Coordinates of N, CA and C in Angstrom, one line a residue:
X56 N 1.0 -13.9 4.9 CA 0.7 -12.5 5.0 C 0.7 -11.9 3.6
X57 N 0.0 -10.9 4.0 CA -0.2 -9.9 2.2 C 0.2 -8.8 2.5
X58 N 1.3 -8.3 1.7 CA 2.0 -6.8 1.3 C 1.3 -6.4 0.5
X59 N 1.4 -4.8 1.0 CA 0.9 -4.1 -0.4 C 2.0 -2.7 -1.0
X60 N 2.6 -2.4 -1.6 CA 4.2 -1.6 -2.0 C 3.1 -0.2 -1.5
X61 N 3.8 0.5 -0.9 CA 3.1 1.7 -0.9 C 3.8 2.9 -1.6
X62 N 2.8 3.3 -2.6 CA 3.2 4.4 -3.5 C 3.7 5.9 -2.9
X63 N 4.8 6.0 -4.0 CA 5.8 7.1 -3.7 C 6.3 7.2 -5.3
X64 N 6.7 8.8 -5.6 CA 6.8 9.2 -6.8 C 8.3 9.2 -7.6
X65 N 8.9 8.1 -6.8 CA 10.6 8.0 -6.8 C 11.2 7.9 -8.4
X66 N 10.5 6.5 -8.7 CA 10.8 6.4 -10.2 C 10.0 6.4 -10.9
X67 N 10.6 7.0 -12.1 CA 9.5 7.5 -13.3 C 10.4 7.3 -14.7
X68 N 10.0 6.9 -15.2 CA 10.5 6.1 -17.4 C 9.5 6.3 -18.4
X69 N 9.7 6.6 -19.2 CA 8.4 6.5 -20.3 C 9.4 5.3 -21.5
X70 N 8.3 4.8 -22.2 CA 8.3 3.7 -22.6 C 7.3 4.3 -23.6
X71 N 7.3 3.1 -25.1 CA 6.1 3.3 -26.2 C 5.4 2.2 -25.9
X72 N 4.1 1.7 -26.2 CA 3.4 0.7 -26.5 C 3.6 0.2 -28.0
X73 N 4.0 -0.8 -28.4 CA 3.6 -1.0 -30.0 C 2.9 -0.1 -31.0
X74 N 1.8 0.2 -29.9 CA 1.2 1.6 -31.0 C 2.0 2.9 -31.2
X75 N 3.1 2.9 -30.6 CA 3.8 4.3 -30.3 C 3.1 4.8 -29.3
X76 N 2.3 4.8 -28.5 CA 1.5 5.4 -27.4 C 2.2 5.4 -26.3
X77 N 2.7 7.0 -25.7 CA 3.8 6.8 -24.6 C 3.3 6.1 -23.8
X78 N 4.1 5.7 -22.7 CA 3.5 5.3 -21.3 C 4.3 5.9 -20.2
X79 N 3.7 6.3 -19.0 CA 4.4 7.3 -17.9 C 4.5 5.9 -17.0
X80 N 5.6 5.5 -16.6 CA 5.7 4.0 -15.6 C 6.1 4.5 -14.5
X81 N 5.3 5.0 -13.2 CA 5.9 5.2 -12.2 C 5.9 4.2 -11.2
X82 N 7.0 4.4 -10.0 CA 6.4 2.7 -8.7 C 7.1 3.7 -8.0
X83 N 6.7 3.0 -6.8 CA 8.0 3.8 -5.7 C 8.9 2.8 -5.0
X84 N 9.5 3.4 -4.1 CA 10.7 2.3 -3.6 C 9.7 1.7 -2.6
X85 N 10.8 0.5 -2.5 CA 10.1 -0.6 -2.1 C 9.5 -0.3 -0.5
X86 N 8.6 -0.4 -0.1 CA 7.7 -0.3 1.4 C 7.2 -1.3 1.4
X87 N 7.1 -2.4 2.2 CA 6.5 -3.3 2.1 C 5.1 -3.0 3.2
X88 N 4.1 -3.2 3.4 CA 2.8 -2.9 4.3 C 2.3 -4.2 4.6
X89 N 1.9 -4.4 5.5 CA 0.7 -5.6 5.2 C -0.7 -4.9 4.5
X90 N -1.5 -6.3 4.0 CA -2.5 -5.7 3.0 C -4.1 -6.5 3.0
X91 N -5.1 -6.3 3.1 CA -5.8 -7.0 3.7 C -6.1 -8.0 2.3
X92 N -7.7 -8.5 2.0 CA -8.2 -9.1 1.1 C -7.5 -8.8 -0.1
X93 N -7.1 -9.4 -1.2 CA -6.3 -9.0 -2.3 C -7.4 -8.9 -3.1
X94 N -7.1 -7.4 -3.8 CA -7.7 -6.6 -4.7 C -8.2 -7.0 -6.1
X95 N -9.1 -7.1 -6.7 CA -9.1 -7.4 -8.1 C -9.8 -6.5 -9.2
X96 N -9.6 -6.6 -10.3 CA -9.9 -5.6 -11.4 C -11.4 -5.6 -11.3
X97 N -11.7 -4.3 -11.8 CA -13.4 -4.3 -12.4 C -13.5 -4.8 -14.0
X98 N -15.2 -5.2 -14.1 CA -14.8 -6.3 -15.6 C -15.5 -4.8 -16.3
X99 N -16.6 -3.9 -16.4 CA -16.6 -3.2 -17.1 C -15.6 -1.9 -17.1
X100 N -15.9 -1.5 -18.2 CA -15.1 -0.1 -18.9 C -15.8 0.7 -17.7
X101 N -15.0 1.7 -17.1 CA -15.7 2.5 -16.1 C -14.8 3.9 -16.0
X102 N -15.7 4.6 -15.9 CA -15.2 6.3 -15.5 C -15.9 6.8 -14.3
X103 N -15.0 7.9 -13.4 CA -15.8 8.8 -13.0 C -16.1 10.2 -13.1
X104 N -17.5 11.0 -12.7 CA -17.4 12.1 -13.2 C -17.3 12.4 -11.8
X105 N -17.2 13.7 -11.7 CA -17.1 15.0 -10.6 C -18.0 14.6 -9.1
X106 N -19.4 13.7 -9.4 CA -20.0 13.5 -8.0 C -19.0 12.2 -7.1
X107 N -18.5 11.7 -8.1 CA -17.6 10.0 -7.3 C -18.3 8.8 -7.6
X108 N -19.1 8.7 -8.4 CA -19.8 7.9 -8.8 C -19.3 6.7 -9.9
X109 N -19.3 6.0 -9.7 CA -18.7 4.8 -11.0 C -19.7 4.7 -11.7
X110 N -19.6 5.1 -13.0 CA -20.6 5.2 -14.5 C -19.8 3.9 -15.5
X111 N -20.8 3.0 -16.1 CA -20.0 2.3 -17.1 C -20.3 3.1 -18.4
X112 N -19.5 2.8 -19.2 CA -18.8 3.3 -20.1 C -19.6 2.2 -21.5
X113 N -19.0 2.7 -22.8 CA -19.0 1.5 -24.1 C -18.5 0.0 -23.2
X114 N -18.6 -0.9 -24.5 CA -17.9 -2.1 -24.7 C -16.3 -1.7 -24.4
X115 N -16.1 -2.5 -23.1 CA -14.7 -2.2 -22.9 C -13.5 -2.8 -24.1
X116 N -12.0 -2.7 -24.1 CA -11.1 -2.5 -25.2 C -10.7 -4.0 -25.3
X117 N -10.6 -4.0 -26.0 CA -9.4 -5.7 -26.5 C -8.5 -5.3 -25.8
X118 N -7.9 -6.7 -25.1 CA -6.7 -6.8 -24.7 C -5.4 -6.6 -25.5
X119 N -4.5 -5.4 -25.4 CA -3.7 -5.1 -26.6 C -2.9 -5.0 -26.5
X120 N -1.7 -5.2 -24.9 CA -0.8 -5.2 -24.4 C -0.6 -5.8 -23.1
X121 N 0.5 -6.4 -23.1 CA 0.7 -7.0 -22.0 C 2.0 -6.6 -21.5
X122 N 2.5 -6.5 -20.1 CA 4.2 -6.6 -20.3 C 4.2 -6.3 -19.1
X123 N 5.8 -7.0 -18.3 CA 6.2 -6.6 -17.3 C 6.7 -5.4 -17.2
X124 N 6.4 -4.8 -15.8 CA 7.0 -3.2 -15.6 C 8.5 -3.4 -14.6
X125 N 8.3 -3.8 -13.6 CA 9.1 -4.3 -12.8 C 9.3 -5.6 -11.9
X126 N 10.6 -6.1 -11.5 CA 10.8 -7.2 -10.4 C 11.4 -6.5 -9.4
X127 N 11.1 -6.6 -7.9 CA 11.3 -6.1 -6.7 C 11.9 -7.0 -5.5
X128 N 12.8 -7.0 -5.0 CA 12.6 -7.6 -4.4 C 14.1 -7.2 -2.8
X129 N 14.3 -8.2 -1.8 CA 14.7 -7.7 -1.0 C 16.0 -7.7 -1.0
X130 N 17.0 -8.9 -1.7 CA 18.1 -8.9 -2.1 C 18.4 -8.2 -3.1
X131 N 17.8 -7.6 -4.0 CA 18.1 -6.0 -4.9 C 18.1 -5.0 -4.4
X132 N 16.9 -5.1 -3.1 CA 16.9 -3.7 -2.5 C 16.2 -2.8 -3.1
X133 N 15.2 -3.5 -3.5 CA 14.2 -2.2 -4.3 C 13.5 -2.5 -6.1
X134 N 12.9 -1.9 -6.6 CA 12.5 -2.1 -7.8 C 13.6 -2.0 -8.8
X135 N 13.6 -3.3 -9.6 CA 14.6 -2.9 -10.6 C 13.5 -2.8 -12.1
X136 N 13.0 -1.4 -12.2 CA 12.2 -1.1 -13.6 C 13.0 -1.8 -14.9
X137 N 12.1 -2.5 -15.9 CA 12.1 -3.3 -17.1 C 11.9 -2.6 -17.8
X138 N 12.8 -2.6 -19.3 CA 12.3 -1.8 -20.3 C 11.1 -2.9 -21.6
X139 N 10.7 -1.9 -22.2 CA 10.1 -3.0 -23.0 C 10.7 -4.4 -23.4
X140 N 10.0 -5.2 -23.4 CA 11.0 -6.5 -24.0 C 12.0 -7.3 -23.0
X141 N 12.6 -6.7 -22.1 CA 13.8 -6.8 -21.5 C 13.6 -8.6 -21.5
X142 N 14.5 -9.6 -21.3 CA 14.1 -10.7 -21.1 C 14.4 -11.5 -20.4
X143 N 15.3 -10.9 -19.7 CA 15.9 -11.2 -17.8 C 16.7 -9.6 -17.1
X144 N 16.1 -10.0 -15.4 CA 16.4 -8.9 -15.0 C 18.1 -9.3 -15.4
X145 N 18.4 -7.4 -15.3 CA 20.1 -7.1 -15.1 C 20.3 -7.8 -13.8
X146 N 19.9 -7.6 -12.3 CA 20.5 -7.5 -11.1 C 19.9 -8.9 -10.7
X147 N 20.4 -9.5 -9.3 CA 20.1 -10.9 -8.5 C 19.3 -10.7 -7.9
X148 N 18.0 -11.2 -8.0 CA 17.1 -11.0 -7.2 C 16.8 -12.1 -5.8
X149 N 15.7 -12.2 -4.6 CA 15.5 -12.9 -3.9 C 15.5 -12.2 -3.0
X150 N 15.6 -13.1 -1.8 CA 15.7 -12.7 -0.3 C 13.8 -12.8 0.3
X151 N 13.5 -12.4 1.4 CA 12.5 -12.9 1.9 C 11.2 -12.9 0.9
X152 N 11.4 -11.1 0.2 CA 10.3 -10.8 -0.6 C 10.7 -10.6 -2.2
X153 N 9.6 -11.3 -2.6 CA 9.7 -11.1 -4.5 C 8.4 -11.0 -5.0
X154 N 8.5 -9.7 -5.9 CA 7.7 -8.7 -6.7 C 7.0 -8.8 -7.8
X155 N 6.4 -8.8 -8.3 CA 6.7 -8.5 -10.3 C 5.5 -7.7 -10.3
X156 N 5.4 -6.8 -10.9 CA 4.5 -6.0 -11.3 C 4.1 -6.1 -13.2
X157 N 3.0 -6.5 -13.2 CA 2.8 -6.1 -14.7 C 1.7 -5.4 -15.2
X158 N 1.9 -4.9 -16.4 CA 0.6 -3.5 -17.3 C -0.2 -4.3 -18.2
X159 N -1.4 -4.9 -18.2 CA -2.0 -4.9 -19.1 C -2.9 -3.6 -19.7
X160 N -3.3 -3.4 -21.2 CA -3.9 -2.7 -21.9 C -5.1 -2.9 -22.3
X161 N -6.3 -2.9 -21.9 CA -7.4 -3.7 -22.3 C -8.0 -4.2 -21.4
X162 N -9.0 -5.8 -21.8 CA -9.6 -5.8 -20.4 C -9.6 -7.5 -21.1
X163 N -8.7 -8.1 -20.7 CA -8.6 -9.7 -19.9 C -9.8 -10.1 -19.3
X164 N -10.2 -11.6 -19.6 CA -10.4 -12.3 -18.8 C -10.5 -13.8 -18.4
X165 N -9.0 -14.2 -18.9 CA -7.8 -15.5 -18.5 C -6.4 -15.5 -18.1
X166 N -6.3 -14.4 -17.2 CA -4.9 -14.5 -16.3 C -4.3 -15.5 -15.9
X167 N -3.4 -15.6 -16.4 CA -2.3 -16.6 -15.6 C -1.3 -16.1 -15.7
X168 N -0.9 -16.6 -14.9 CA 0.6 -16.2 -13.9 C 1.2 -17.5 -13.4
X169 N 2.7 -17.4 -14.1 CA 3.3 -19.0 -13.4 C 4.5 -18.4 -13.2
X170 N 5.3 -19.1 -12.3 CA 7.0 -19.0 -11.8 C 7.2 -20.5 -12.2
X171 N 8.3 -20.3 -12.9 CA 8.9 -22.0 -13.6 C 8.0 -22.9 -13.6
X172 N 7.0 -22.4 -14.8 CA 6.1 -23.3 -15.3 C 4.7 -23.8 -14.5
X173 N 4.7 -23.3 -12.9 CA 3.8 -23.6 -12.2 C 3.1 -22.3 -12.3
X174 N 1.8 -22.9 -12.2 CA 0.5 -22.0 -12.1 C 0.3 -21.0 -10.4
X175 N 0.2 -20.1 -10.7 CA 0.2 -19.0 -9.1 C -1.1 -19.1 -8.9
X176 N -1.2 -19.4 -7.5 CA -2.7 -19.1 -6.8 C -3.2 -18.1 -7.1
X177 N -4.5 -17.5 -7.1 CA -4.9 -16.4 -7.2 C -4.5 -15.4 -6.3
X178 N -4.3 -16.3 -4.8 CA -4.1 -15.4 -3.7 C -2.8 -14.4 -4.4
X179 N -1.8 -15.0 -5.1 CA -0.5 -14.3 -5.6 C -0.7 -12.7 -6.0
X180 N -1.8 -12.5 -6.8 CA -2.6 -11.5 -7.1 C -2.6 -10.7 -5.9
X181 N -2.3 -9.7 -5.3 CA -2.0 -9.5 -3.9 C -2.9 -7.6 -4.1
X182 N -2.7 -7.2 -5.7 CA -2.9 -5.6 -5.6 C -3.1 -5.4 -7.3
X183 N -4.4 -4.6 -7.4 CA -4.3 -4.1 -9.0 C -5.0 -2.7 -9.1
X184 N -4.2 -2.1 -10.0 CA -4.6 -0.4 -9.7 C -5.5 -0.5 -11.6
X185 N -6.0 0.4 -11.3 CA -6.4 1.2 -13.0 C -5.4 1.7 -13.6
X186 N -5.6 1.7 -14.9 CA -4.1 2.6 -15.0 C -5.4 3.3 -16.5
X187 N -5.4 4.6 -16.4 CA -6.3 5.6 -17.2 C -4.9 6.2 -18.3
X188 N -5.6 6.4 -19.7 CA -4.7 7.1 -20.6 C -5.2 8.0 -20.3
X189 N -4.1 9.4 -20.4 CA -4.6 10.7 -19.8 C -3.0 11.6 -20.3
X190 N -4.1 12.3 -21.9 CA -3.1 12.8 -22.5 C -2.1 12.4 -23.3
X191 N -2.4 11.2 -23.9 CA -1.7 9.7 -24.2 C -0.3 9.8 -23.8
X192 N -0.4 9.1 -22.4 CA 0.3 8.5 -21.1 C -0.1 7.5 -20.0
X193 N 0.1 6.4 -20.2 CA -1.3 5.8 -19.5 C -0.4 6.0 -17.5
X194 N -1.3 6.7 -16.5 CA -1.2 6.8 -15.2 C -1.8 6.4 -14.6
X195 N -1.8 5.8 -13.0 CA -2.3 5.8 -12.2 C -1.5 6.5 -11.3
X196 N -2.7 6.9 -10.0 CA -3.9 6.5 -9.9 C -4.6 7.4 -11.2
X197 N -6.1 7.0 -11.4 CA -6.9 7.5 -12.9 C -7.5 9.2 -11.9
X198 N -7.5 9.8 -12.8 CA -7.8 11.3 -12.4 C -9.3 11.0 -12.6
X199 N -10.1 12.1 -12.0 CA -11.7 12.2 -12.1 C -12.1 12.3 -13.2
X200 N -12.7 11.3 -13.9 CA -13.6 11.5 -15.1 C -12.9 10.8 -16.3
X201 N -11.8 10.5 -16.1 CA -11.0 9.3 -17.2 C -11.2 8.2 -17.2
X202 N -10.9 7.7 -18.0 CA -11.2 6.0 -18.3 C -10.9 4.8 -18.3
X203 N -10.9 3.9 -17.9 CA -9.8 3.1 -17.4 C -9.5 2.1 -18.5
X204 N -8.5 2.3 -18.6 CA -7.9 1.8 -19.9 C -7.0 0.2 -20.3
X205 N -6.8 -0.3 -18.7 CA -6.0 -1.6 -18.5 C -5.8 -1.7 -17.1
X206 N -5.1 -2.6 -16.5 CA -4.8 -2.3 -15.5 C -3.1 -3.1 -14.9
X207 N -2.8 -2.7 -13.7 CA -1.1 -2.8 -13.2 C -1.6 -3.6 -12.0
X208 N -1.1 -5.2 -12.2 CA -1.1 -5.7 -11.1 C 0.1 -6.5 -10.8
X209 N -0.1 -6.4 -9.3 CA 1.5 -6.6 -8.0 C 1.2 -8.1 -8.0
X210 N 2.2 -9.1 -8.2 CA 2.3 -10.2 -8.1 C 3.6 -10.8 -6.7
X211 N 2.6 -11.6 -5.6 CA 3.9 -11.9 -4.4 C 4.2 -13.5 -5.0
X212 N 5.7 -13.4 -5.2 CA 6.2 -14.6 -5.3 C 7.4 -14.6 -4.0
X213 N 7.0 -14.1 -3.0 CA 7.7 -15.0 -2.0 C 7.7 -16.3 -1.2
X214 N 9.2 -16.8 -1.0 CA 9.0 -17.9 -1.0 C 9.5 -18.7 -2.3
X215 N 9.6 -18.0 -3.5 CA 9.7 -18.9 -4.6 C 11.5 -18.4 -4.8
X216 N 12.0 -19.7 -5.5 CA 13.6 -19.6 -5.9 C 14.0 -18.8 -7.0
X217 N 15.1 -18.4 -6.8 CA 15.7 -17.5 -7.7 C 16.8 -18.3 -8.2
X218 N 17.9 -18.1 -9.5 CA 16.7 -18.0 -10.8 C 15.7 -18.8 -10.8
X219 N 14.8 -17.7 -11.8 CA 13.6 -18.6 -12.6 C 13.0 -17.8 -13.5
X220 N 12.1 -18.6 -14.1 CA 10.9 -17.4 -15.2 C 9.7 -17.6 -14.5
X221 N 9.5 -16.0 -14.5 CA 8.4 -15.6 -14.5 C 7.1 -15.5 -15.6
X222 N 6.0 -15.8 -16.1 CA 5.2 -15.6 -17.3 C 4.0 -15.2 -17.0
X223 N 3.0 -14.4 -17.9 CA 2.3 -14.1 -17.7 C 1.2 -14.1 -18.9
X224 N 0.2 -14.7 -18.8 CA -0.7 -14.2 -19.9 C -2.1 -14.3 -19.6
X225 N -2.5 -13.7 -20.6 CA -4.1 -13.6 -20.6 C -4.5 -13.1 -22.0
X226 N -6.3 -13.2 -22.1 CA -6.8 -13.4 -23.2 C -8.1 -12.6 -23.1
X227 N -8.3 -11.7 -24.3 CA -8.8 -10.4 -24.2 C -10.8 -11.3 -24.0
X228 N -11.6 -9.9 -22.9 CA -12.6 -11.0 -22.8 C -13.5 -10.5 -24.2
X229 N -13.1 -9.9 -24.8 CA -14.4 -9.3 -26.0 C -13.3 -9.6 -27.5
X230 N -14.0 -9.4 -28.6 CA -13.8 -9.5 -30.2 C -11.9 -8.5 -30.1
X231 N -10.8 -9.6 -30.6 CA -10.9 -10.5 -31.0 C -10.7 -12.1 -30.4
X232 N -10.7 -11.6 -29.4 CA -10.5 -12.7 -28.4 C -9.2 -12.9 -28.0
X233 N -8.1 -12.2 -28.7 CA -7.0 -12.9 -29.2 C -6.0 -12.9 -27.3
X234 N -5.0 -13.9 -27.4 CA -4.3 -14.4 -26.2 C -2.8 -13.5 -26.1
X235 N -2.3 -12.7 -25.5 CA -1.2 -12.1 -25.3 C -0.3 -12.4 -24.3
X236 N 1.2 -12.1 -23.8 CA 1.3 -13.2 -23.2 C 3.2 -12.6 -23.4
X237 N 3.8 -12.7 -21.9 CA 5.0 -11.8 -21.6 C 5.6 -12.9 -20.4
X238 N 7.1 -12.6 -20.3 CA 7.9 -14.0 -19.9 C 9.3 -12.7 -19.3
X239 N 10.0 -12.5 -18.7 CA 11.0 -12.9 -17.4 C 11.5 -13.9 -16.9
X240 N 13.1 -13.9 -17.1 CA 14.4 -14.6 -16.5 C 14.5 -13.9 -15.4
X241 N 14.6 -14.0 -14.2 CA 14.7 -13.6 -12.9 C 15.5 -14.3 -12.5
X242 N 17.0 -13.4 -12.5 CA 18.3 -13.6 -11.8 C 18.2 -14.1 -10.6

């Protein structure tokens, strides 16, 4: 089965990017849904204006940040939000369902995702939103006519044991190519 967290305006953190560039991190408490076909990013740079139409944009951005936002799960009872860096969650995670949510900045095109060194199906990929800078704050969902600037995707690792590390990386698909790349100890 596929979950999908359903959004609610509960928690909210700001955080910098390396560049200093705030970031607004919202999720909501945990709802678990079922969810049909699992979602995946668009490869160009894309906006919309006023009629609802998807317009592409320039040469979308180098991949320029990576990082986990949160680990969720049903023995925590809910999202426990990560600060930058963090390098294992505070709390014990597990129980039927497990979470991770992460922010890329840019536009990837070599995802991987592993739990203790094993490579995640794609199917794990379960949910990915846009996430638009707006105001420099990067939010979703993207408001009409903004730009999508990276994207926040929901990773299901249920089923998998606790502890473990979680990792994540990918590699930007345009100049400079370069590979970025974020790691979680999950209590």
């Amino acid at each position: 089965m596929k979950y999908v967290l359903m959004l609610g305006l509960s928690l909210i953190s700001s955080v910098a990017f390396p560049q200093g560039v705030p970031e607004q991190r919202v999720l909501p408490i945990v709802v678990f849904q079922e969810l049909g076909p699992a979602l995946s990013p668009a490869v160009p740079a894309v906006s919309r204006d006023g009629s609802g139409k998807v317009r592409p944009l320039d040469a979308a951005s180098p991949l320029s940040y990576v990082g986990i936002l949160a680990v969720g799960s049903t023995l925590y009872g809910g999202w426990e939000i990560l600060s930058a860096n963090q390098l294992s969650t505070a709390g014990s995670h597990g129980g039927s369902q497990l979470r991770v949510v992460v922010d890329t900045i840019g536009y990837g095109r070599a995802a991987i995702a592993k739990i203790n060194g094993i490579v995640l199906p794609a199917a794990a990929l379960y949910q990915t939103e846009s996430l638009c800078n707006v105001n420099g704050r990067y939010t979703t969902p993207c408001p009409i006519g903004s730009i999508v600037a990276g994207f926040r995707q929901y990773f299901n690792l249920d089923g998998q044991s606790t502890p473990g590390t979680f990792s994540y990386q990918n590699t930007s698909q345009n100049y400079p190519w370069n590979t970025l790349s974020t790691q979680v100890y999950i209590k």
